[in-house]
CSV table of C-alpha atoms in Angstrom, one decimal:
chain,number,residue,atom,x,y,z
A,1,UNK,CA,-4.6,33.9,-7.8
A,2,UNK,CA,-5.3,35.9,-4.8
A,3,UNK,CA,-6.5,33.9,-1.5
A,4,UNK,CA,-10.0,35.5,-1.6
A,5,UNK,CA,-10.4,34.8,-5.2
A,6,UNK,CA,-9.0,31.2,-4.7
A,7,UNK,CA,-11.7,30.6,-2.0
A,8,UNK,CA,-14.5,31.8,-4.3
A,9,UNK,CA,-13.5,29.7,-7.1
A,10,UNK,CA,-13.2,26.5,-4.8
A,11,UNK,CA,-16.6,27.6,-3.6
A,12,UNK,CA,-18.0,27.6,-7.0
A,13,UNK,CA,-16.2,24.3,-7.9
A,14,UNK,CA,-17.9,22.6,-5.1
A,15,UNK,CA,-21.3,24.3,-5.4
A,16,UNK,CA,-23.9,21.6,-6.3
A,17,UNK,CA,-26.0,24.3,-8.3
A,18,UNK,CA,-23.1,25.1,-10.7
A,19,UNK,CA,-24.2,24.4,-14.3
A,20,UNK,CA,-22.3,21.8,-16.2
A,21,UNK,CA,-21.5,24.3,-18.8
A,22,UNK,CA,-19.6,26.4,-16.3
A,23,UNK,CA,-17.8,23.4,-14.9
A,24,UNK,CA,-16.6,22.6,-18.4
A,25,UNK,CA,-15.3,25.9,-18.9
A,26,UNK,CA,-13.3,25.7,-15.7
A,27,UNK,CA,-11.3,23.0,-17.4
A,28,UNK,CA,-9.4,25.7,-19.2
A,29,UNK,CA,-7.7,26.5,-15.8
A,30,UNK,CA,-6.0,23.5,-14.2
A,31,UNK,CA,-6.2,24.7,-10.7
A,32,UNK,CA,-10.0,25.3,-11.2
A,33,UNK,CA,-10.4,21.8,-12.8
A,34,UNK,CA,-8.6,20.1,-9.9
A,35,UNK,CA,-10.8,22.1,-7.3
A,36,UNK,CA,-13.8,20.7,-9.1
A,37,UNK,CA,-12.7,17.2,-8.7
A,38,UNK,CA,-11.8,17.7,-5.1
A,39,UNK,CA,-14.6,19.7,-3.7
A,40,UNK,CA,-17.6,18.3,-5.6
A,41,UNK,CA,-19.7,15.6,-4.2
A,42,UNK,CA,-21.0,14.4,-7.6
A,43,UNK,CA,-19.5,15.0,-11.1
A,44,UNK,CA,-21.3,15.1,-14.3
A,45,UNK,CA,-20.3,12.4,-17.0
A,46,UNK,CA,-19.6,14.8,-19.6
A,47,UNK,CA,-17.1,16.7,-17.3
A,48,UNK,CA,-15.4,13.5,-16.5
A,49,UNK,CA,-15.1,12.5,-20.1
A,50,UNK,CA,-13.5,16.0,-20.7
A,51,UNK,CA,-11.1,15.4,-17.8
A,52,UNK,CA,-10.0,12.1,-19.3
A,53,UNK,CA,-8.8,13.8,-22.4
A,54,UNK,CA,-7.3,16.8,-20.5
A,55,UNK,CA,-3.7,17.7,-21.5
A,56,UNK,CA,-2.5,18.4,-18.0
A,57,UNK,CA,-1.6,15.1,-16.2
A,58,UNK,CA,-2.3,16.7,-12.9
A,59,UNK,CA,-6.0,17.1,-13.7
A,60,UNK,CA,-6.4,13.6,-14.9
A,61,UNK,CA,-4.5,12.5,-11.7
A,62,UNK,CA,-7.2,14.3,-9.7
A,63,UNK,CA,-9.9,12.2,-11.5
A,64,UNK,CA,-8.1,9.0,-11.0
A,65,UNK,CA,-7.8,9.9,-7.1
A,66,UNK,CA,-11.4,11.3,-6.8
A,67,UNK,CA,-13.6,10.1,-4.0
A,68,UNK,CA,-16.5,11.8,-5.9
A,69,UNK,CA,-16.2,10.1,-9.2
A,70,UNK,CA,-18.0,7.0,-9.9
A,71,UNK,CA,-15.9,3.8,-10.6
A,72,UNK,CA,-17.1,4.1,-14.2
A,73,UNK,CA,-16.0,7.6,-14.5
A,74,UNK,CA,-12.6,6.8,-13.1
A,75,UNK,CA,-12.3,3.9,-15.3
A,76,UNK,CA,-12.1,6.3,-18.3
A,77,UNK,CA,-8.4,6.5,-17.5
A,78,UNK,CA,-7.5,2.9,-17.8
A,79,UNK,CA,-5.3,3.6,-21.0
A,80,UNK,CA,-4.0,7.0,-19.8
A,81,UNK,CA,-0.5,7.7,-21.2
A,82,UNK,CA,0.8,8.6,-17.8
A,83,UNK,CA,1.9,5.6,-15.6
A,84,UNK,CA,1.2,7.7,-12.5
A,85,UNK,CA,-2.3,8.2,-13.4
A,86,UNK,CA,-2.8,4.7,-13.9
A,87,UNK,CA,-1.2,3.9,-10.7
A,88,UNK,CA,-3.6,6.2,-8.8
A,89,UNK,CA,-6.5,4.7,-10.7
A,90,UNK,CA,-5.4,1.1,-9.4
A,91,UNK,CA,-4.8,2.4,-6.0
A,92,UNK,CA,-8.2,4.2,-5.6
A,93,UNK,CA,-9.1,7.2,-3.5
A,94,UNK,CA,-8.2,7.3,0.0
A,95,UNK,CA,-11.3,7.5,2.2
A,96,UNK,CA,-11.5,8.1,6.1
A,97,UNK,CA,-12.8,4.8,7.6
A,98,UNK,CA,-14.3,3.7,4.5
A,99,UNK,CA,-13.6,1.6,1.4
A,100,UNK,CA,-14.0,3.0,-2.1
A,101,UNK,CA,-16.2,1.3,-4.6
A,102,UNK,CA,-14.5,-1.2,-6.8
A,103,UNK,CA,-13.7,-0.3,-10.5
A,104,UNK,CA,-15.5,-2.6,-13.1
A,105,UNK,CA,-13.9,-5.9,-13.3
A,106,UNK,CA,-12.8,-5.4,-16.9
A,107,UNK,CA,-10.8,-2.4,-15.7
A,108,UNK,CA,-9.1,-4.4,-13.1
A,109,UNK,CA,-8.2,-7.0,-15.8
A,110,UNK,CA,-6.8,-4.4,-18.2
A,111,UNK,CA,-4.8,-2.8,-15.5
A,112,UNK,CA,-3.5,-6.3,-14.5
A,113,UNK,CA,-2.0,-6.7,-17.9
A,114,UNK,CA,-0.4,-3.1,-17.8
A,115,UNK,CA,3.2,-2.9,-19.1
A,116,UNK,CA,4.3,-1.0,-16.0
A,117,UNK,CA,4.9,-3.3,-13.0
A,118,UNK,CA,4.0,-0.6,-10.8
A,119,UNK,CA,0.5,-0.4,-12.0
A,120,UNK,CA,0.2,-4.3,-11.8
A,121,UNK,CA,1.6,-4.1,-8.3
A,122,UNK,CA,-1.2,-1.5,-7.2
A,123,UNK,CA,-3.9,-3.7,-8.7
A,124,UNK,CA,-2.4,-6.9,-6.9
A,125,UNK,CA,-2.5,-5.1,-3.6
A,126,UNK,CA,-5.9,-3.8,-3.9
A,127,UNK,CA,-8.5,-5.6,-1.7
A,128,UNK,CA,-11.1,-4.9,-4.3
A,129,UNK,CA,-9.4,-6.7,-7.1
A,130,UNK,CA,-11.6,-9.6,-8.2
A,131,UNK,CA,-10.7,-13.1,-7.5
A,132,UNK,CA,-10.6,-13.9,-11.1
A,133,UNK,CA,-8.0,-11.1,-11.8
A,134,UNK,CA,-6.0,-11.8,-8.6
A,135,UNK,CA,-5.4,-15.3,-9.7
A,136,UNK,CA,-3.5,-13.8,-12.6
A,137,UNK,CA,-1.5,-11.6,-10.3
A,138,UNK,CA,0.0,-14.4,-8.4
A,139,UNK,CA,1.5,-15.6,-11.6
A,140,UNK,CA,2.9,-12.2,-12.7
A,141,UNK,CA,6.4,-12.3,-14.1
A,142,UNK,CA,7.5,-9.7,-11.4
A,143,UNK,CA,8.0,-11.2,-8.0
A,144,UNK,CA,6.9,-8.0,-6.2
A,145,UNK,CA,3.6,-8.3,-7.9
A,146,UNK,CA,3.3,-11.9,-6.9
A,147,UNK,CA,3.8,-11.1,-3.3
A,148,UNK,CA,1.2,-8.3,-3.5
A,149,UNK,CA,-1.3,-10.5,-5.2
A,150,UNK,CA,-1.2,-13.0,-2.5
A,151,UNK,CA,-1.1,-10.5,0.4
A,152,UNK,CA,-4.3,-8.9,-0.9
A,153,UNK,CA,-6.1,-12.4,-1.3
A,154,UNK,CA,-8.5,-12.5,1.7
A,155,UNK,CA,-8.7,-16.4,1.6
A,156,UNK,CA,-6.1,-17.9,-0.9
A,157,UNK,CA,-6.7,-21.5,-1.8
A,158,UNK,CA,-4.3,-24.0,-0.5
A,159,UNK,CA,-3.2,-24.9,-4.1
A,160,UNK,CA,-2.1,-21.2,-4.7
A,161,UNK,CA,-0.2,-21.3,-1.2
A,162,UNK,CA,1.5,-24.5,-2.1
A,163,UNK,CA,2.6,-23.3,-5.4
A,164,UNK,CA,4.0,-20.0,-4.1
A,165,UNK,CA,5.9,-21.7,-1.3
A,166,UNK,CA,7.9,-23.4,-3.9
A,167,UNK,CA,8.4,-20.1,-6.0
A,168,UNK,CA,11.8,-19.6,-7.4
A,169,UNK,CA,12.2,-16.2,-5.8
A,170,UNK,CA,13.0,-16.3,-2.0
A,171,UNK,CA,11.0,-13.1,-1.4
A,172,UNK,CA,7.9,-14.7,-2.6
A,173,UNK,CA,8.5,-17.7,-0.4
A,174,UNK,CA,9.2,-15.8,2.6
A,175,UNK,CA,6.2,-13.5,2.1
A,176,UNK,CA,3.9,-16.3,1.7
A,177,UNK,CA,5.2,-18.1,4.7
A,178,UNK,CA,4.8,-15.1,6.8
A,179,UNK,CA,1.0,-15.1,6.1
A,180,UNK,CA,0.5,-18.9,5.8
A,181,UNK,CA,1.8,-20.0,9.0
A,182,UNK,CA,-1.4,-19.9,10.8
A,183,UNK,CA,-2.8,-22.8,8.7
A,184,UNK,CA,0.8,-24.5,8.3
A,185,UNK,CA,2.3,-24.5,11.8
A,186,UNK,CA,5.4,-26.2,10.4
A,187,UNK,CA,6.2,-23.0,8.8
A,188,UNK,CA,6.5,-20.9,12.1
A,189,UNK,CA,10.1,-21.9,12.9
A,190,UNK,CA,11.3,-20.6,9.5
A,191,UNK,CA,9.2,-17.5,9.8
A,192,UNK,CA,10.6,-16.7,13.3
A,193,UNK,CA,14.2,-17.2,12.2
A,194,UNK,CA,13.6,-14.5,9.6
A,195,UNK,CA,11.7,-12.3,12.0
A,196,UNK,CA,14.6,-11.9,14.5
A,197,UNK,CA,16.3,-9.5,12.0
A,198,UNK,CA,13.1,-7.7,11.5
A,199,UNK,CA,11.6,-6.0,14.9
A,200,UNK,CA,8.6,-4.7,13.1
A,201,UNK,CA,7.5,-8.1,12.0
A,202,UNK,CA,8.8,-9.7,15.1
A,203,UNK,CA,6.2,-7.4,17.0
A,204,UNK,CA,3.3,-8.7,14.9
A,205,UNK,CA,4.3,-12.2,15.6
A,206,UNK,CA,5.0,-11.7,19.3
A,207,UNK,CA,1.2,-10.8,20.0
A,208,UNK,CA,-0.2,-14.1,18.9
A,209,UNK,CA,2.1,-16.9,18.3
A,210,UNK,CA,2.0,-20.2,20.3
A,211,UNK,CA,5.1,-19.7,22.8
A,212,UNK,CA,7.4,-22.6,23.8
A,213,UNK,CA,9.2,-21.7,26.9
A,214,UNK,CA,12.6,-20.6,25.3
A,215,UNK,CA,10.8,-18.6,22.7
A,216,UNK,CA,8.7,-17.0,25.4
A,217,UNK,CA,11.8,-16.0,27.4
A,218,UNK,CA,13.6,-14.5,24.3
A,219,UNK,CA,10.5,-12.2,23.5
A,220,UNK,CA,9.9,-11.1,27.0
A,221,UNK,CA,13.2,-10.0,27.5
A,222,UNK,CA,14.0,-8.7,23.9
A,223,UNK,CA,15.9,-5.2,23.9
A,224,UNK,CA,13.2,-3.7,21.7
A,225,UNK,CA,10.4,-2.5,24.2
A,226,UNK,CA,7.8,-2.8,21.4
A,227,UNK,CA,8.5,-6.4,21.0
A,228,UNK,CA,8.0,-6.9,24.8
A,229,UNK,CA,4.9,-4.8,24.7
A,230,UNK,CA,3.6,-7.1,22.0
A,231,UNK,CA,4.3,-10.3,23.7
A,232,UNK,CA,2.8,-8.9,26.9
A,233,UNK,CA,-0.6,-9.2,25.3
A,234,UNK,CA,0.1,-12.7,24.0
A,235,UNK,CA,-2.5,-15.1,25.6
A,236,UNK,CA,0.1,-17.8,25.6
A,237,UNK,CA,2.6,-16.1,27.8
A,238,UNK,CA,3.7,-18.2,31.1
A,239,UNK,CA,2.4,-16.7,34.1
A,240,UNK,CA,5.8,-16.0,35.6
A,241,UNK,CA,6.6,-13.9,32.7
A,242,UNK,CA,3.5,-12.2,32.9
A,243,UNK,CA,4.5,-11.1,36.3
A,244,UNK,CA,7.9,-10.2,35.2
A,245,UNK,CA,6.6,-7.9,32.4
A,246,UNK,CA,4.3,-6.4,35.1
A,247,UNK,CA,7.1,-4.6,36.4
A,248,UNK,CA,9.0,-3.9,33.2
A,249,UNK,CA,11.0,-0.5,33.4
A,250,UNK,CA,9.3,0.8,30.3
A,251,UNK,CA,5.8,2.3,30.8
A,252,UNK,CA,4.6,1.2,27.5
A,253,UNK,CA,5.2,-2.4,28.2
A,254,UNK,CA,3.5,-2.2,31.5
A,255,UNK,CA,0.5,-0.4,30.0
A,256,UNK,CA,0.2,-3.3,27.2
A,257,UNK,CA,0.5,-5.9,29.9
A,258,UNK,CA,-2.3,-4.4,32.0
A,259,UNK,CA,-4.5,-4.9,28.9
A,260,UNK,CA,-3.9,-8.5,28.3
A,261,UNK,CA,-6.7,-11.0,28.6
A,262,UNK,CA,-7.2,-13.2,31.4
A,263,UNK,CA,-6.1,-10.8,34.3
A,264,UNK,CA,-8.6,-10.1,37.2
A,265,UNK,CA,-9.5,-6.4,37.9
A,266,UNK,CA,-7.2,-6.7,41.1
A,267,UNK,CA,-4.2,-7.9,39.0
A,268,UNK,CA,-4.7,-5.1,36.6
A,269,UNK,CA,-5.0,-2.6,39.2
A,270,UNK,CA,-1.6,-3.9,40.6
A,271,UNK,CA,0.2,-3.0,37.4
A,272,UNK,CA,1.9,0.5,37.4
A,273,UNK,CA,0.4,1.9,34.3
A,274,UNK,CA,-1.1,5.4,33.4
A,275,UNK,CA,-3.6,6.5,30.9
A,276,UNK,CA,-4.0,10.2,30.6
A,277,UNK,CA,-7.0,11.9,29.0
A,278,UNK,CA,-4.9,12.8,26.1
A,279,UNK,CA,-3.3,9.3,25.7
A,280,UNK,CA,-3.6,7.8,22.3
A,281,UNK,CA,-4.1,4.2,23.2
A,282,UNK,CA,-4.1,1.2,20.7
A,283,UNK,CA,-7.2,-0.9,21.6
A,284,UNK,CA,-6.5,-4.1,23.2
A,285,UNK,CA,-6.5,-6.8,20.6
A,286,UNK,CA,-8.5,-9.4,22.3
A,287,UNK,CA,-11.4,-6.9,22.6
A,288,UNK,CA,-11.2,-5.9,18.9
A,289,UNK,CA,-11.4,-9.7,18.1
A,290,UNK,CA,-14.8,-9.8,20.1
A,291,UNK,CA,-16.4,-6.4,18.9
A,292,UNK,CA,-19.5,-8.3,17.4
A,293,UNK,CA,-20.0,-10.2,20.7
A,294,UNK,CA,-21.4,-7.8,23.3
A,295,UNK,CA,-21.6,-10.5,25.9
A,296,UNK,CA,-18.0,-11.2,25.7
A,297,UNK,CA,-17.2,-7.4,26.0
A,298,UNK,CA,-19.2,-7.0,29.2
A,299,UNK,CA,-16.0,-7.3,31.4
A,300,UNK,CA,-14.3,-4.7,29.3
A,301,UNK,CA,-17.2,-2.3,29.5
A,302,UNK,CA,-17.5,-2.8,33.2
A,303,UNK,CA,-13.6,-2.7,33.9
A,304,UNK,CA,-12.0,-0.2,35.9
A,305,UNK,CA,-9.3,0.1,33.2
A,306,UNK,CA,-10.1,2.8,31.1
A,307,UNK,CA,-8.1,1.4,28.3
A,308,UNK,CA,-10.5,-1.5,28.3
A,309,UNK,CA,-13.6,0.7,28.2
A,310,UNK,CA,-12.0,2.7,25.3
A,311,UNK,CA,-11.6,-0.7,23.5
A,312,UNK,CA,-15.1,-1.8,24.1
A,313,UNK,CA,-16.3,1.5,22.8
A,314,UNK,CA,-15.2,0.6,19.4
A,315,UNK,CA,-18.0,-2.0,19.1
A,316,UNK,CA,-21.2,-1.1,16.9
A,317,UNK,CA,-22.8,-4.0,18.7
A,318,UNK,CA,-23.1,-3.2,22.2
A,319,UNK,CA,-26.4,-3.9,24.2
A,320,UNK,CA,-28.4,-0.8,25.3
A,321,UNK,CA,-27.3,-1.3,29.0
A,322,UNK,CA,-23.6,-1.0,27.7
A,323,UNK,CA,-24.2,1.9,25.6
A,324,UNK,CA,-25.8,3.7,28.6
A,325,UNK,CA,-23.0,2.8,30.8
A,326,UNK,CA,-20.2,4.0,28.5
A,327,UNK,CA,-22.3,7.1,27.5
A,328,UNK,CA,-21.9,8.2,31.1
A,329,UNK,CA,-18.1,7.4,31.4
A,330,UNK,CA,-15.9,9.9,33.1
A,331,UNK,CA,-13.4,9.5,30.2
A,332,UNK,CA,-14.0,11.6,27.3
A,333,UNK,CA,-12.2,9.3,24.8
A,334,UNK,CA,-14.5,6.6,25.9
A,335,UNK,CA,-17.6,8.7,25.1
A,336,UNK,CA,-16.2,10.0,21.9
A,337,UNK,CA,-15.4,6.5,20.5
A,338,UNK,CA,-18.8,5.3,21.4
A,339,UNK,CA,-20.4,8.2,19.7
A,340,UNK,CA,-18.3,7.6,16.7
A,341,UNK,CA,-19.1,3.9,16.4
A,342,UNK,CA,-22.6,3.1,17.9
A,343,UNK,CA,-25.8,4.4,16.2
A,344,UNK,CA,-27.9,4.2,19.3
A,345,UNK,CA,-26.1,6.8,21.4
A,346,UNK,CA,-28.5,9.2,22.8
A,347,UNK,CA,-28.7,12.6,21.1
A,348,UNK,CA,-28.0,14.8,24.2
A,349,UNK,CA,-24.6,12.7,24.5
A,350,UNK,CA,-23.8,13.2,20.8
A,351,UNK,CA,-24.4,17.0,21.2
A,352,UNK,CA,-22.3,17.3,24.5
A,353,UNK,CA,-19.6,15.2,23.1
A,354,UNK,CA,-19.5,17.3,19.9
A,355,UNK,CA,-19.1,20.5,22.0
A,356,UNK,CA,-16.5,19.0,24.3
A,357,UNK,CA,-14.5,17.7,21.5
A,358,UNK,CA,-11.2,19.3,20.0
A,359,UNK,CA,-10.4,16.6,17.6
A,360,UNK,CA,-10.6,16.6,13.8
A,361,UNK,CA,-13.4,14.1,13.8
A,362,UNK,CA,-15.8,16.1,15.9
A,363,UNK,CA,-17.8,17.3,13.0
A,364,UNK,CA,-18.5,13.8,11.9
A,365,UNK,CA,-20.7,13.4,14.9
A,366,UNK,CA,-23.3,15.7,13.4
A,367,UNK,CA,-24.0,13.1,10.7
A,368,UNK,CA,-24.8,10.4,13.3
A,369,UNK,CA,-28.4,9.2,13.0
A,370,UNK,CA,-29.5,10.4,16.3
A,371,UNK,CA,-27.7,13.7,16.5
A,372,UNK,CA,-30.4,16.4,17.6
A,373,UNK,CA,-30.9,18.9,14.9
A,374,UNK,CA,-34.4,20.3,15.6
A,375,UNK,CA,-34.1,22.9,18.5
A,376,UNK,CA,-30.3,23.8,17.8
A,377,UNK,CA,-31.5,27.3,17.3
A,378,UNK,CA,-31.6,27.7,20.9
A,379,UNK,CA,-27.8,27.8,20.7
A,380,UNK,CA,-27.7,31.0,18.7
A,381,UNK,CA,-26.7,33.2,21.6
A,382,UNK,CA,-24.1,30.7,23.2
A,383,UNK,CA,-20.9,32.1,24.3
A,384,UNK,CA,-19.3,29.2,22.5
A,385,UNK,CA,-18.9,29.9,18.7
A,386,UNK,CA,-18.9,26.0,18.1
A,387,UNK,CA,-22.4,26.0,19.5
A,388,UNK,CA,-23.6,29.0,17.5
A,389,UNK,CA,-22.3,27.1,14.4
A,390,UNK,CA,-24.6,24.3,14.9
A,391,UNK,CA,-27.8,26.5,14.3
A,392,UNK,CA,-27.0,25.8,10.7
A,393,UNK,CA,-28.2,22.2,11.1
A,394,UNK,CA,-31.6,23.1,12.6
A,395,UNK,CA,-34.1,22.6,9.7
A,396,UNK,CA,-36.5,24.8,11.7
A,397,UNK,CA,-34.1,27.8,12.3
A,398,UNK,CA,-35.8,30.9,10.6
A,399,UNK,CA,-33.9,32.6,7.8
A,400,UNK,CA,-33.8,35.8,9.8
A,401,UNK,CA,-31.7,33.9,12.5
A,402,UNK,CA,-29.4,32.6,9.9
A,403,UNK,CA,-29.0,36.0,8.4
A,404,UNK,CA,-28.2,37.5,11.9
A,405,UNK,CA,-25.6,34.7,12.5
A,406,UNK,CA,-23.9,35.4,9.1
A,407,UNK,CA,-22.8,38.7,10.6
A,408,UNK,CA,-21.5,37.1,13.8
A,409,UNK,CA,-18.2,38.3,15.2
A,410,UNK,CA,-16.6,34.9,14.8
A,411,UNK,CA,-15.3,34.1,11.3
A,412,UNK,CA,-16.1,30.4,11.7
A,413,UNK,CA,-19.8,31.1,12.4
A,414,UNK,CA,-20.2,33.5,9.4
A,415,UNK,CA,-18.6,30.8,7.2
A,416,UNK,CA,-20.9,28.1,8.5
A,417,UNK,CA,-24.0,30.4,7.9
A,418,UNK,CA,-22.8,31.3,4.5
A,419,UNK,CA,-23.4,27.7,3.3
A,420,UNK,CA,-26.9,27.9,4.3
A,421,UNK,CA,-29.5,27.9,1.4
A,422,UNK,CA,-31.8,29.9,3.7
A,423,UNK,CA,-29.4,33.1,2.9
A,424,UNK,CA,-30.7,35.3,0.4
A,425,UNK,CA,-28.8,36.2,-2.8
A,426,UNK,CA,-28.0,39.8,-1.5
A,427,UNK,CA,-26.4,38.6,1.6
A,428,UNK,CA,-24.3,36.0,-0.3
A,429,UNK,CA,-23.1,38.7,-2.6
A,430,UNK,CA,-21.8,40.6,0.5
A,431,UNK,CA,-20.3,37.6,2.1
A,432,UNK,CA,-18.2,36.8,-1.0
A,433,UNK,CA,-15.9,39.7,0.2
A,434,UNK,CA,-15.6,38.2,3.6
A,435,UNK,CA,-12.2,36.3,3.6
A,436,UNK,CA,-13.7,34.0,6.4
A,437,UNK,CA,-16.9,33.2,4.4
A,438,UNK,CA,-16.1,33.7,0.8
A,439,UNK,CA,-15.7,30.0,0.0
A,440,UNK,CA,-18.8,28.9,1.8
A,441,UNK,CA,-20.8,31.8,0.2
A,442,UNK,CA,-19.7,30.8,-3.3
A,443,UNK,CA,-20.6,27.1,-2.7
A,444,UNK,CA,-24.1,28.0,-1.5
A,445,UNK,CA,-26.8,26.5,-3.9
A,446,UNK,CA,-28.7,29.7,-3.6
A,447,UNK,CA,-25.8,31.8,-5.3
A,448,UNK,CA,-27.1,33.2,-8.6
A,449,UNK,CA,-25.3,31.8,-11.7
A,450,UNK,CA,-24.4,35.3,-12.8
A,451,UNK,CA,-22.5,35.8,-9.6
A,452,UNK,CA,-20.6,32.3,-10.3
A,453,UNK,CA,-19.7,33.8,-13.7
A,454,UNK,CA,-18.5,37.0,-12.3
A,455,UNK,CA,-16.2,35.0,-9.8
A,456,UNK,CA,-14.7,33.0,-12.5
A,457,UNK,CA,-14.3,36.1,-14.7
A,458,UNK,CA,-12.5,37.8,-11.8
A,459,UNK,CA,-10.1,34.9,-11.6
A,460,UNK,CA,-9.3,35.0,-15.3
A,461,UNK,CA,-11.1,31.7,-16.1
A,462,UNK,CA,-14.0,33.1,-17.9
A,463,UNK,CA,-14.0,36.4,-20.2
A,464,UNK,CA,-16.3,38.9,-18.5
A,465,UNK,CA,-19.3,39.4,-20.6
A,466,UNK,CA,-21.8,42.5,-20.7
A,467,UNK,CA,-24.0,40.6,-18.5
A,468,UNK,CA,-21.6,39.6,-15.9
A,469,UNK,CA,-19.2,42.5,-15.6
A,470,UNK,CA,-21.2,44.6,-13.5
A,471,UNK,CA,-24.5,45.4,-12.1
A,472,UNK,CA,-26.6,43.5,-9.6
A,473,UNK,CA,-26.8,39.8,-9.7
């Protein structure tokens, strides 16, 4: 399928106005069917029922993994003959910064009894698995499933923990001990003995475990810089070892040390660390633990350390004065994180941050509740094409302006305008031949059904009829 035709078909697949009968006919082409499952926001029940019976496993897998399908629609695949489809069903769709809605409880129960241990392992690892089903997973004959079942349990009962600590399989006992040591301090020594051969696990422990002197020295002088960086944030680290790590030869260690709790501003400033505008910085753990307590975050909000201000900007609970302070921060990442996480950021800050951002999440700011929409038409003559694109979101922008911008010299601007329902059918028909805008034009709800049929016929998905083979739409 040619690139232009592919874009057109994807547009029709995602078009909210595409009739159900056309969607059903798109099932005759596997690529088109997958496009429907990927690009539509909602899916008709009859379409999903037909997908569940589709002969192509790839199409059924797309339904299992669809973020647009309802849990009930995805649950139609519970008895799918392909294990990979059932695995995807149990795993659920991957959503950015969101959790998919859970499947019906009976679906989890049936997947928990699946003959393929990989399916059961996905169920056991799912955070949405009901407790009634999870209680069965920790008794599964496969030790890996028992481990996953316990790991995914938000608050496992003590009786379950006790039983699994005596499990006949050492992998289960070790995995449970790794998690249970916070409630059972007597397990920590054994967990640490195991962790010395696993730097990844040792890093996780080093951040938070109580530190006897000998253990603190071993971790602070470990050959793995990430272990040293982790213990640098441990609130139990002795003062002399804090000072030792403040001059560690590795800049990563010094940076993490500078973020630790309990340091004064002068002590942080004395550490030789660097945070550049482009530095991707993991938030300070102690700040993340207090995101719901704005008073506890005040020191981070007001800190001269940009890493602490970035960490505080993750909080959705900041006070108005804290929001105002961070909204005027000199560091772009602070302002971006604030815009992404707090609903009360002023509209002008959201707009300015969106226009300044060159990151994949920039478009998400447009969906924030205070993003200013009315008045964006004033940006139609901006030299910045990203500003001109925003005119599409002004509910008061006249149709004539949208039409003018659909002829813009920048393909991104044309594409954004091509999705606007204020465009007439004639202009949409023209944009279908524009490689930059064809997909958006085909996805415009104002596109006549006759043009949709013509697109599908041109792709070989539908037979062209006398009514769709030519003439004006």
